[in-house]
C-alpha cells in the first residue's frame, strides 16, 4: 500500500512538472509570437512611412495648378461647362466610413474643377462639410485656393500620421486612392486642356505614385482585409508605367474606360 502511495505521488509530480513545462512553453510561444508580430508591424510602419513621404511629392499637378492659379480658362472655355463632374448629392450615397472618406476626396477634386469653370460650388462645400462632420477627423481636410505643393505634402503627411496614431491607416489609403482615380478621370475627360500641366518628370511620377499606392495597399491587406476591394478596383490600372508626357497621354486615352469603371466602383 505504501509502495502504491509512493508511486501515485511520483506520478503526480511528473504530471505537475509536465503541465508546468507545457504552460511555460505555451507562454514562451505566445511571447515569441507577440514579439514577432510587433517586429512585423514595426517593419511595415517603416515601409509605409517611406512610401507616404515619397507619395506626398507626387500629386497629380492638375488640381494643384488650378488652386494656385497656374491653370486658367478663357471666357469661351468657361461657357462649355463640364458634364462629367459628380453632383454634390452623391455625398448622400456615402453610408460607410470608408465611402465617406472616398466621397470627400472625389468631391473635393470636382469642386476645384467646378470653380475653374465658374460654376456654383456652395453645394459641394456643404456636402463636404457634412461628410467631414460625420468623419470627425481634424487631420482629414480639403485643399483651399492658392494651395502650394508644399502645403499639399504637409497635409498628406499630417493626415497619414494621425491615421497611424488612431489605427485608421486603412482610411488614409481609401481617401488617397479615391482622389487619385478621380483626378485621372477628370484628365481623361479633357485631355487636351489638362495634359499641359504635366512635364515629363511629373508624368513619370504619376506612374511611380501608382506603384507606391499598390504597394501600400498590398502591405496592409493582412491587417485590413477590406482593402482587398481597393486592390481589385485598381488592378486594371497597374499597367500605367509612363516615363514622359506622351506615354502618359497615350496610356490614359487607352485606359479611359477602365478609369471610368474604377471611379464608378469607388462611389
PDB file of N, CA and C in Angstrom, residues 37-95:
ATOM      1  N   UNK A  37       5.092  39.571 -34.080  1.00  0.00           N
ATOM      2  CA  UNK A  37       4.036  40.418 -34.625  1.00  0.00           C
ATOM      3  C   UNK A  37       4.421  41.891 -34.515  1.00  0.00           C
ATOM      4  N   UNK A  38       5.028  42.245 -33.360  1.00  0.00           N
ATOM      5  CA  UNK A  38       5.462  43.624 -33.168  1.00  0.00           C
ATOM      6  C   UNK A  38       6.539  44.008 -34.184  1.00  0.00           C
ATOM      7  N   UNK A  39       7.465  43.053 -34.435  1.00  0.00           N
ATOM      8  CA  UNK A  39       8.511  43.321 -35.418  1.00  0.00           C
ATOM      9  C   UNK A  39       7.915  43.508 -36.814  1.00  0.00           C
ATOM     10  N   UNK A  40       6.922  42.665 -37.145  1.00  0.00           N
ATOM     11  CA  UNK A  40       6.272  42.776 -38.450  1.00  0.00           C
ATOM     12  C   UNK A  40       5.607  44.136 -38.589  1.00  0.00           C
ATOM     13  N   UNK A  41       4.870  44.541 -37.565  1.00  0.00           N
ATOM     14  CA  UNK A  41       4.188  45.823 -37.605  1.00  0.00           C
ATOM     15  C   UNK A  41       5.178  46.975 -37.663  1.00  0.00           C
ATOM     16  N   UNK A  42       6.294  46.848 -36.933  1.00  0.00           N
ATOM     17  CA  UNK A  42       7.306  47.905 -36.936  1.00  0.00           C
ATOM     18  C   UNK A  42       7.930  48.031 -38.320  1.00  0.00           C
ATOM     19  N   UNK A  43       8.260  46.886 -38.927  1.00  0.00           N
ATOM     20  CA  UNK A  43       8.832  46.897 -40.273  1.00  0.00           C
ATOM     21  C   UNK A  43       7.843  47.474 -41.273  1.00  0.00           C
ATOM     22  N   UNK A  44       6.583  47.116 -41.111  1.00  0.00           N
ATOM     23  CA  UNK A  44       5.546  47.611 -42.015  1.00  0.00           C
ATOM     24  C   UNK A  44       5.405  49.123 -41.872  1.00  0.00           C
ATOM     25  N   UNK A  45       5.439  49.612 -40.652  1.00  0.00           N
ATOM     26  CA  UNK A  45       5.304  51.051 -40.435  1.00  0.00           C
ATOM     27  C   UNK A  45       6.458  51.807 -41.097  1.00  0.00           C
ATOM     28  N   UNK A  46       7.669  51.302 -40.944  1.00  0.00           N
ATOM     29  CA  UNK A  46       8.829  51.933 -41.576  1.00  0.00           C
ATOM     30  C   UNK A  46       8.638  51.980 -43.092  1.00  0.00           C
ATOM     31  N   UNK A  47       8.158  50.870 -43.631  1.00  0.00           N
ATOM     32  CA  UNK A  47       7.931  50.783 -45.079  1.00  0.00           C
ATOM     33  C   UNK A  47       6.864  51.777 -45.525  1.00  0.00           C
ATOM     34  N   UNK A  48       5.738  51.811 -44.814  1.00  0.00           N
ATOM     35  CA  UNK A  48       4.641  52.703 -45.192  1.00  0.00           C
ATOM     36  C   UNK A  48       5.022  54.168 -44.992  1.00  0.00           C
ATOM     37  N   UNK A  49       5.777  54.462 -43.920  1.00  0.00           N
ATOM     38  CA  UNK A  49       6.248  55.831 -43.695  1.00  0.00           C
ATOM     39  C   UNK A  49       7.048  56.314 -44.898  1.00  0.00           C
ATOM     40  N   UNK A  50       7.903  55.434 -45.400  1.00  0.00           N
ATOM     41  CA  UNK A  50       8.736  55.777 -46.553  1.00  0.00           C
ATOM     42  C   UNK A  50       7.883  55.996 -47.800  1.00  0.00           C
ATOM     43  N   UNK A  51       6.880  55.125 -48.012  1.00  0.00           N
ATOM     44  CA  UNK A  51       6.003  55.256 -49.176  1.00  0.00           C
ATOM     45  C   UNK A  51       5.254  56.571 -49.151  1.00  0.00           C
ATOM     46  N   UNK A  52       4.740  56.934 -47.984  1.00  0.00           N
ATOM     47  CA  UNK A  52       3.929  58.152 -47.874  1.00  0.00           C
ATOM     48  C   UNK A  52       4.782  59.397 -48.085  1.00  0.00           C
ATOM     49  N   UNK A  53       6.017  59.389 -47.577  1.00  0.00           N
ATOM     50  CA  UNK A  53       6.903  60.542 -47.783  1.00  0.00           C
ATOM     51  C   UNK A  53       7.159  60.759 -49.271  1.00  0.00           C
ATOM     52  N   UNK A  54       7.339  59.665 -49.983  1.00  0.00           N
ATOM     53  CA  UNK A  54       7.534  59.767 -51.432  1.00  0.00           C
ATOM     54  C   UNK A  54       6.255  60.212 -52.118  1.00  0.00           C
ATOM     55  N   UNK A  55       5.137  59.684 -51.667  1.00  0.00           N
ATOM     56  CA  UNK A  55       3.868  59.930 -52.332  1.00  0.00           C
ATOM     57  C   UNK A  55       3.403  61.370 -52.175  1.00  0.00           C
ATOM     58  N   UNK A  56       3.753  62.005 -51.070  1.00  0.00           N
ATOM     59  CA  UNK A  56       3.356  63.383 -50.857  1.00  0.00           C
ATOM     60  C   UNK A  56       3.923  64.329 -51.892  1.00  0.00           C
ATOM     61  N   UNK A  57       5.010  63.912 -52.533  1.00  0.00           N
ATOM     62  CA  UNK A  57       5.658  64.751 -53.535  1.00  0.00           C
ATOM     63  C   UNK A  57       5.129  64.479 -54.935  1.00  0.00           C
ATOM     64  N   UNK A  58       4.240  63.516 -55.046  1.00  0.00           N
ATOM     65  CA  UNK A  58       3.866  63.039 -56.368  1.00  0.00           C
ATOM     66  C   UNK A  58       2.403  63.255 -56.708  1.00  0.00           C
ATOM     67  N   UNK A  59       1.828  64.327 -56.253  1.00  0.00           N
ATOM     68  CA  UNK A  59       0.419  64.589 -56.566  1.00  0.00           C
ATOM     69  C   UNK A  59       0.251  64.928 -58.038  1.00  0.00           C
ATOM     70  N   UNK A  60      -0.870  64.462 -58.619  1.00  0.00           N
ATOM     71  CA  UNK A  60      -1.207  64.856 -59.982  1.00  0.00           C
ATOM     72  C   UNK A  60      -1.286  66.380 -60.022  1.00  0.00           C
ATOM     73  N   UNK A  61      -0.579  67.042 -60.912  1.00  0.00           N
ATOM     74  CA  UNK A  61      -0.440  68.502 -60.853  1.00  0.00           C
ATOM     75  C   UNK A  61      -1.674  69.300 -61.260  1.00  0.00           C
ATOM     76  N   UNK A  62      -2.674  68.677 -61.867  1.00  0.00           N
ATOM     77  CA  UNK A  62      -3.818  69.424 -62.394  1.00  0.00           C
ATOM     78  C   UNK A  62      -4.547  70.198 -61.298  1.00  0.00           C
ATOM     79  N   UNK A  63      -4.944  69.517 -60.220  1.00  0.00           N
ATOM     80  CA  UNK A  63      -5.697  70.163 -59.150  1.00  0.00           C
ATOM     81  C   UNK A  63      -4.872  71.267 -58.488  1.00  0.00           C
ATOM     82  N   UNK A  64      -3.592  70.982 -58.248  1.00  0.00           N
ATOM     83  CA  UNK A  64      -2.714  71.984 -57.630  1.00  0.00           C
ATOM     84  C   UNK A  64      -2.586  73.209 -58.533  1.00  0.00           C
ATOM     85  N   UNK A  65      -2.437  72.992 -59.829  1.00  0.00           N
ATOM     86  CA  UNK A  65      -2.293  74.116 -60.770  1.00  0.00           C
ATOM     87  C   UNK A  65      -3.558  74.965 -60.834  1.00  0.00           C
ATOM     88  N   UNK A  66      -4.714  74.324 -60.692  1.00  0.00           N
ATOM     89  CA  UNK A  66      -5.972  75.091 -60.670  1.00  0.00           C
ATOM     90  C   UNK A  66      -6.021  75.937 -59.402  1.00  0.00           C
ATOM     91  N   UNK A  67      -5.675  75.326 -58.272  1.00  0.00           N
ATOM     92  CA  UNK A  67      -5.798  76.014 -56.993  1.00  0.00           C
ATOM     93  C   UNK A  67      -4.798  77.150 -56.825  1.00  0.00           C
ATOM     94  N   UNK A  68      -3.617  76.995 -57.428  1.00  0.00           N
ATOM     95  CA  UNK A  68      -2.643  78.085 -57.278  1.00  0.00           C
ATOM     96  C   UNK A  68      -2.673  79.073 -58.441  1.00  0.00           C
ATOM     97  N   UNK A  69      -3.660  78.897 -59.338  1.00  0.00           N
ATOM     98  CA  UNK A  69      -3.874  79.868 -60.402  1.00  0.00           C
ATOM     99  C   UNK A  69      -3.037  79.683 -61.648  1.00  0.00           C
ATOM    100  N   UNK A  70      -2.255  78.615 -61.714  1.00  0.00           N
ATOM    101  CA  UNK A  70      -1.434  78.384 -62.911  1.00  0.00           C
ATOM    102  C   UNK A  70      -2.269  77.930 -64.094  1.00  0.00           C
ATOM    103  N   UNK A  71      -3.358  77.230 -63.818  1.00  0.00           N
ATOM    104  CA  UNK A  71      -4.240  76.748 -64.885  1.00  0.00           C
ATOM    105  C   UNK A  71      -5.504  77.602 -64.897  1.00  0.00           C
ATOM    106  N   UNK A  72      -5.757  78.264 -66.012  1.00  0.00           N
ATOM    107  CA  UNK A  72      -6.938  79.125 -66.143  1.00  0.00           C
ATOM    108  C   UNK A  72      -7.669  78.809 -67.439  1.00  0.00           C
ATOM    109  N   UNK A  73      -8.884  79.334 -67.561  1.00  0.00           N
ATOM    110  CA  UNK A  73      -9.700  79.128 -68.757  1.00  0.00           C
ATOM    111  C   UNK A  73     -10.060  80.473 -69.380  1.00  0.00           C
ATOM    112  N   UNK A  74     -10.263  80.461 -70.680  1.00  0.00           N
ATOM    113  CA  UNK A  74     -10.788  81.646 -71.349  1.00  0.00           C
ATOM    114  C   UNK A  74     -12.290  81.725 -71.093  1.00  0.00           C
ATOM    115  N   UNK A  75     -12.865  82.877 -71.362  1.00  0.00           N
ATOM    116  CA  UNK A  75     -14.317  83.027 -71.192  1.00  0.00           C
ATOM    117  C   UNK A  75     -15.063  82.034 -72.082  1.00  0.00           C
ATOM    118  N   UNK A  76     -14.554  81.784 -73.270  1.00  0.00           N
ATOM    119  CA  UNK A  76     -15.181  80.839 -74.185  1.00  0.00           C
ATOM    120  C   UNK A  76     -15.148  79.423 -73.605  1.00  0.00           C
ATOM    121  N   UNK A  77     -14.012  79.057 -73.032  1.00  0.00           N
ATOM    122  CA  UNK A  77     -13.884  77.719 -72.437  1.00  0.00           C
ATOM    123  C   UNK A  77     -14.811  77.572 -71.231  1.00  0.00           C
ATOM    124  N   UNK A  78     -14.965  78.631 -70.472  1.00  0.00           N
ATOM    125  CA  UNK A  78     -15.820  78.570 -69.284  1.00  0.00           C
ATOM    126  C   UNK A  78     -17.288  78.354 -69.638  1.00  0.00           C
ATOM    127  N   UNK A  79     -17.669  78.773 -70.839  1.00  0.00           N
ATOM    128  CA  UNK A  79     -19.069  78.602 -71.255  1.00  0.00           C
ATOM    129  C   UNK A  79     -19.418  77.141 -71.527  1.00  0.00           C
ATOM    130  N   UNK A  80     -18.402  76.328 -71.784  1.00  0.00           N
ATOM    131  CA  UNK A  80     -18.613  74.904 -72.064  1.00  0.00           C
ATOM    132  C   UNK A  80     -18.457  74.118 -70.752  1.00  0.00           C
ATOM    133  N   UNK A  81     -19.501  74.131 -69.929  1.00  0.00           N
ATOM    134  CA  UNK A  81     -19.439  73.538 -68.589  1.00  0.00           C
ATOM    135  C   UNK A  81     -19.255  72.018 -68.647  1.00  0.00           C
ATOM    136  N   UNK A  82     -18.424  71.463 -67.776  1.00  0.00           N
ATOM    137  CA  UNK A  82     -18.204  70.006 -67.755  1.00  0.00           C
ATOM    138  C   UNK A  82     -19.423  69.255 -67.222  1.00  0.00           C
ATOM    139  N   UNK A  83     -19.834  68.220 -67.934  1.00  0.00           N
ATOM    140  CA  UNK A  83     -20.981  67.406 -67.510  1.00  0.00           C
ATOM    141  C   UNK A  83     -20.525  66.141 -66.780  1.00  0.00           C
ATOM    142  N   UNK A  84     -19.208  65.970 -66.627  1.00  0.00           N
ATOM    143  CA  UNK A  84     -18.683  64.725 -66.071  1.00  0.00           C
ATOM    144  C   UNK A  84     -18.454  64.783 -64.556  1.00  0.00           C
ATOM    145  N   UNK A  85     -18.650  65.930 -63.942  1.00  0.00           N
ATOM    146  CA  UNK A  85     -18.395  66.045 -62.502  1.00  0.00           C
ATOM    147  C   UNK A  85     -19.490  65.356 -61.695  1.00  0.00           C
ATOM    148  N   UNK A  86     -19.099  64.798 -60.548  1.00  0.00           N
ATOM    149  CA  UNK A  86     -20.083  64.196 -59.647  1.00  0.00           C
ATOM    150  C   UNK A  86     -20.971  65.285 -59.073  1.00  0.00           C
ATOM    151  N   UNK A  87     -22.282  65.058 -58.959  1.00  0.00           N
ATOM    152  CA  UNK A  87     -23.140  66.042 -58.292  1.00  0.00           C
ATOM    153  C   UNK A  87     -22.869  66.009 -56.798  1.00  0.00           C
ATOM    154  N   UNK A  88     -23.051  67.134 -56.141  1.00  0.00           N
ATOM    155  CA  UNK A  88     -22.817  67.194 -54.692  1.00  0.00           C
ATOM    156  C   UNK A  88     -23.722  66.219 -53.947  1.00  0.00           C
ATOM    157  N   UNK A  89     -24.891  65.917 -54.514  1.00  0.00           N
ATOM    158  CA  UNK A  89     -25.833  64.992 -53.863  1.00  0.00           C
ATOM    159  C   UNK A  89     -25.287  63.572 -53.781  1.00  0.00           C
ATOM    160  N   UNK A  90     -24.212  63.304 -54.503  1.00  0.00           N
ATOM    161  CA  UNK A  90     -23.584  61.984 -54.443  1.00  0.00           C
ATOM    162  C   UNK A  90     -23.132  61.673 -53.020  1.00  0.00           C
ATOM    163  N   UNK A  91     -22.876  62.724 -52.249  1.00  0.00           N
ATOM    164  CA  UNK A  91     -22.445  62.542 -50.859  1.00  0.00           C
ATOM    165  C   UNK A  91     -23.487  61.788 -50.051  1.00  0.00           C
ATOM    166  N   UNK A  92     -24.753  61.929 -50.420  1.00  0.00           N
ATOM    167  CA  UNK A  92     -25.831  61.264 -49.684  1.00  0.00           C
ATOM    168  C   UNK A  92     -25.764  59.744 -49.820  1.00  0.00           C
ATOM    169  N   UNK A  93     -25.085  59.271 -50.862  1.00  0.00           N
ATOM    170  CA  UNK A  93     -24.979  57.826 -51.088  1.00  0.00           C
ATOM    171  C   UNK A  93     -23.843  57.198 -50.288  1.00  0.00           C
ATOM    172  N   UNK A  94     -23.001  58.042 -49.690  1.00  0.00           N
ATOM    173  CA  UNK A  94     -21.899  57.529 -48.879  1.00  0.00           C
ATOM    174  C   UNK A  94     -22.418  57.170 -47.498  1.00  0.00           C
ATOM    175  N   UNK A  95     -22.455  55.886 -47.202  1.00  0.00           N
ATOM    176  CA  UNK A  95     -23.036  55.400 -45.939  1.00  0.00           C
ATOM    177  C   UNK A  95     -21.953  54.967 -44.960  1.00  0.00           C
TER     178      UNK A  95
END
